CSV table of C-alpha atoms in Angstrom, one decimal:
chain,number,residue,atom,x,y,z
A,15,MET,CA,17.1,48.3,0.8
A,16,LYS,CA,18.1,44.7,0.4
A,17,ILE,CA,15.5,42.1,-0.6
A,18,TYR,CA,17.2,39.2,1.1
A,19,THR,CA,17.4,39.1,4.9
A,20,LYS,CA,18.8,35.5,5.4
A,21,THR,CA,16.3,35.1,8.3
A,22,GLY,CA,14.5,32.4,6.4
A,23,ASP,CA,17.5,30.3,5.6
A,24,LYS,CA,16.7,27.7,8.2
A,25,GLY,CA,13.1,27.2,6.9
A,26,LEU,CA,11.3,29.6,9.2
A,27,THR,CA,9.5,32.8,8.4
A,28,SER,CA,7.7,35.5,10.4
A,29,LEU,CA,4.0,36.2,10.4
A,30,ILE,CA,2.7,39.7,10.9
A,31,GLY,CA,2.8,39.9,14.7
A,32,GLY,CA,6.3,38.4,14.9
A,33,THR,CA,5.5,34.7,15.3
A,34,ARG,CA,8.1,32.5,13.6
A,35,VAL,CA,6.6,29.5,11.8
A,36,PRO,CA,8.0,26.8,9.5
A,37,LYS,CA,7.7,27.7,5.8
A,38,SER,CA,5.9,24.4,5.4
A,39,SER,CA,3.0,25.5,7.7
A,40,LEU,CA,-0.5,25.5,6.5
A,41,ARG,CA,-0.8,29.2,7.0
A,42,ILE,CA,2.2,29.9,4.7
A,43,GLU,CA,0.8,27.4,2.2
A,44,CYS,CA,-2.5,29.3,2.2
A,45,TYR,CA,-1.1,32.8,1.5
A,46,GLY,CA,1.5,31.4,-0.9
A,47,THR,CA,-1.3,29.8,-2.9
A,48,VAL,CA,-3.2,33.1,-2.8
A,49,ASP,CA,-0.1,34.8,-4.1
A,50,GLU,CA,0.2,32.2,-6.9
A,51,LEU,CA,-3.4,32.9,-7.7
A,52,ASN,CA,-2.8,36.6,-7.8
A,53,ALA,CA,0.0,36.0,-10.4
A,54,HIS,CA,-2.3,34.0,-12.5
A,55,VAL,CA,-5.0,36.7,-12.3
A,56,GLY,CA,-2.4,39.1,-13.5
A,57,LEU,CA,-1.7,36.9,-16.5
A,58,VAL,CA,-5.5,36.8,-17.2
A,59,ARG,CA,-5.6,40.6,-16.9
A,60,ASP,CA,-2.8,40.9,-19.4
A,61,GLN,CA,-4.7,39.1,-22.2
A,62,ASP,CA,-5.9,41.4,-24.9
A,63,VAL,CA,-9.4,40.1,-24.8
A,64,ASN,CA,-9.7,41.4,-21.2
A,65,ALA,CA,-8.7,45.0,-22.0
A,66,ALA,CA,-12.1,46.3,-20.8
A,67,ARG,CA,-11.9,44.1,-17.7
A,68,ARG,CA,-8.5,45.2,-16.6
A,69,PRO,CA,-9.7,47.6,-13.8
A,70,LEU,CA,-11.9,44.9,-12.4
A,71,LEU,CA,-9.2,42.3,-12.6
A,72,LYS,CA,-6.8,44.7,-10.9
A,73,GLU,CA,-9.4,45.2,-8.1
A,74,ILE,CA,-9.6,41.4,-7.7
A,75,GLN,CA,-5.8,41.3,-7.4
A,76,ASP,CA,-6.0,44.0,-4.7
A,77,ARG,CA,-8.6,41.9,-2.8
A,78,LEU,CA,-6.3,38.9,-3.1
A,79,PHE,CA,-3.5,41.0,-1.6
A,80,THR,CA,-5.9,41.9,1.2
A,81,ILE,CA,-6.6,38.2,1.7
A,82,GLY,CA,-2.9,37.4,1.7
A,83,SER,CA,-2.2,40.0,4.4
A,84,ALA,CA,-5.0,38.6,6.6
A,85,LEU,CA,-3.6,35.1,6.2
A,86,ALA,CA,0.0,36.3,6.9
A,87,ALA,CA,-1.0,37.8,10.2
A,88,ASP,CA,-0.9,35.8,13.5
A,89,PRO,CA,-4.5,36.0,14.6
A,90,GLU,CA,-3.5,36.0,18.2
A,91,LYS,CA,-0.6,38.4,18.2
A,92,SER,CA,-0.9,40.8,15.3
A,93,ARG,CA,-2.1,44.3,16.3
A,94,MET,CA,-1.4,45.8,12.9
A,95,LYS,CA,-4.4,47.4,11.2
A,96,LEU,CA,-4.9,45.4,8.0
A,97,PRO,CA,-7.3,46.0,5.1
A,98,ASP,CA,-10.3,43.7,5.1
A,99,LEU,CA,-12.9,42.3,2.7
A,100,HIS,CA,-16.4,43.5,2.5
A,101,GLU,CA,-19.7,41.8,1.4
A,102,ALA,CA,-19.7,44.3,-1.4
A,103,ASP,CA,-16.5,42.6,-2.8
A,104,VAL,CA,-18.5,39.3,-3.1
A,105,THR,CA,-21.5,41.1,-4.5
A,106,LEU,CA,-19.3,42.7,-7.2
A,107,LEU,CA,-18.2,39.3,-8.4
A,108,GLU,CA,-21.8,38.1,-8.5
A,109,GLU,CA,-23.0,41.1,-10.5
A,110,GLU,CA,-20.1,40.7,-13.0
A,111,MET,CA,-21.0,37.0,-13.4
A,112,ASP,CA,-24.6,37.8,-13.9
A,113,SER,CA,-23.7,40.4,-16.5
A,114,MET,CA,-21.4,38.0,-18.5
A,115,ASN,CA,-23.9,35.1,-18.1
A,116,ALA,CA,-26.7,37.2,-19.8
A,117,ASP,CA,-24.7,37.0,-23.0
A,118,LEU,CA,-23.6,33.4,-22.8
A,119,PRO,CA,-25.3,30.3,-24.2
A,120,GLU,CA,-26.9,28.0,-21.5
A,121,LEU,CA,-24.4,25.6,-20.0
A,122,ARG,CA,-25.4,22.1,-21.1
A,123,ALA,CA,-22.2,20.2,-20.6
A,124,PHE,CA,-19.0,20.2,-18.6
A,125,ILE,CA,-16.4,22.5,-20.1
A,126,LEU,CA,-12.8,21.3,-20.6
A,127,PRO,CA,-10.1,23.9,-20.1
A,128,GLY,CA,-8.7,25.0,-23.5
A,129,GLY,CA,-9.8,26.3,-26.9
A,130,HIS,CA,-7.4,29.3,-26.7
A,131,PRO,CA,-4.4,30.2,-24.6
A,132,ALA,CA,-6.1,33.2,-23.0
A,133,VAL,CA,-9.1,30.9,-22.0
A,134,SER,CA,-6.7,28.3,-20.7
A,135,HIS,CA,-5.0,31.0,-18.5
A,136,ALA,CA,-8.4,31.7,-16.9
A,137,HIS,CA,-9.0,28.0,-16.2
A,138,VAL,CA,-5.6,27.7,-14.6
A,139,ALA,CA,-6.4,30.7,-12.4
A,140,ARG,CA,-9.8,29.0,-11.5
A,141,CYS,CA,-8.0,25.8,-10.5
A,142,VAL,CA,-5.5,27.6,-8.3
A,143,CYS,CA,-8.4,29.6,-6.7
A,144,ARG,CA,-10.1,26.3,-5.8
A,145,ARG,CA,-6.9,25.0,-4.2
A,146,ALA,CA,-6.6,28.3,-2.3
A,147,GLU,CA,-10.2,27.9,-1.1
A,148,ARG,CA,-9.6,24.3,0.1
A,149,LEU,CA,-6.4,25.3,2.0
A,150,VAL,CA,-8.2,28.3,3.6
A,151,ILE,CA,-11.0,26.0,4.7
A,152,HIS,CA,-8.5,23.6,6.2
A,153,LEU,CA,-6.7,26.4,8.0
A,154,GLY,CA,-10.0,27.6,9.4
A,155,GLU,CA,-10.5,24.3,11.0
A,156,GLU,CA,-7.5,24.9,13.2
A,157,SER,CA,-7.0,28.6,13.4
A,158,PHE,CA,-9.1,31.8,12.9
A,159,VAL,CA,-9.8,32.8,9.3
A,160,ALA,CA,-12.5,35.4,8.6
A,161,GLU,CA,-15.4,33.5,7.0
A,162,LEU,CA,-15.6,36.0,4.1
A,163,VAL,CA,-12.2,34.9,2.9
A,164,ALA,CA,-13.5,31.4,1.9
A,165,VAL,CA,-16.7,33.0,0.5
A,166,TYR,CA,-14.7,35.4,-1.6
A,167,LEU,CA,-12.4,32.6,-3.0
A,168,ASN,CA,-15.5,30.4,-3.7
A,169,ARG,CA,-17.2,33.2,-5.6
A,170,LEU,CA,-13.9,34.2,-7.4
A,171,SER,CA,-13.5,30.6,-8.7
A,172,ASP,CA,-17.0,30.8,-10.1
A,173,TYR,CA,-16.2,34.2,-11.6
A,174,LEU,CA,-13.1,32.8,-13.3
A,175,PHE,CA,-15.1,30.0,-14.8
A,176,VAL,CA,-17.7,32.4,-16.2
A,177,LEU,CA,-14.9,34.7,-17.4
A,178,SER,CA,-13.3,31.8,-19.3
A,179,ARG,CA,-16.6,31.2,-21.1
A,180,ALA,CA,-17.1,34.9,-21.9
A,181,MET,CA,-13.5,35.1,-23.2
A,182,ALA,CA,-14.1,32.0,-25.4
A,183,GLN,CA,-17.2,33.7,-26.9
A,184,GLU,CA,-15.5,37.0,-27.4
A,185,LEU,CA,-12.5,35.3,-29.1
A,186,GLY,CA,-14.8,33.4,-31.3
A,187,VAL,CA,-13.5,30.0,-30.2
A,188,GLU,CA,-15.6,26.9,-29.5
A,189,GLU,CA,-15.9,25.8,-25.9
A,190,VAL,CA,-14.4,22.4,-25.5
A,191,THR,CA,-17.1,20.2,-23.9
A,192,TRP,CA,-16.5,16.9,-22.1
A,193,LYS,CA,-18.1,14.0,-23.8
A,194,ALA,CA,-18.2,11.0,-21.4
A,195,ARG,CA,-17.0,7.7,-22.8
A,196,LEU,CA,-19.6,5.2,-21.9
């Protein structure tokens, strides 16, 4: 099977359902950003400090693929049965955050990304997640997007923030706090 089809050479691509849209469309930007996020989560998963979290991070990647497939489908024409998100997916992130937070010092300042390359990867993933969330909300203003997609992305960005803090603690590195210049 060839990977290239040449059908996108003129700047159009097909959604699930057959609709052709410009590659610059908001829908494509949404699922492209979710794909970018998935790659960053994979990089976070590959950090040695996250060895015990690899199954959860893989599950998060699976949910991001679910989100990507929903965003890649034409909401008016696709009849394909696609996987979907569940409230339990959001609950899992909340429970994991609660568990990590139980062992973290109270947050008393804004945290700057950095301190260790692994921690920085988690912060980059968090930022890409926030961008994906903003794009999905924008898309939802003009086309159908299941509400749970934005909720999941919102919670995932929170999870990635707490994960970055947990990773810093486990790596024995100091969190870099923001000190406002007044």
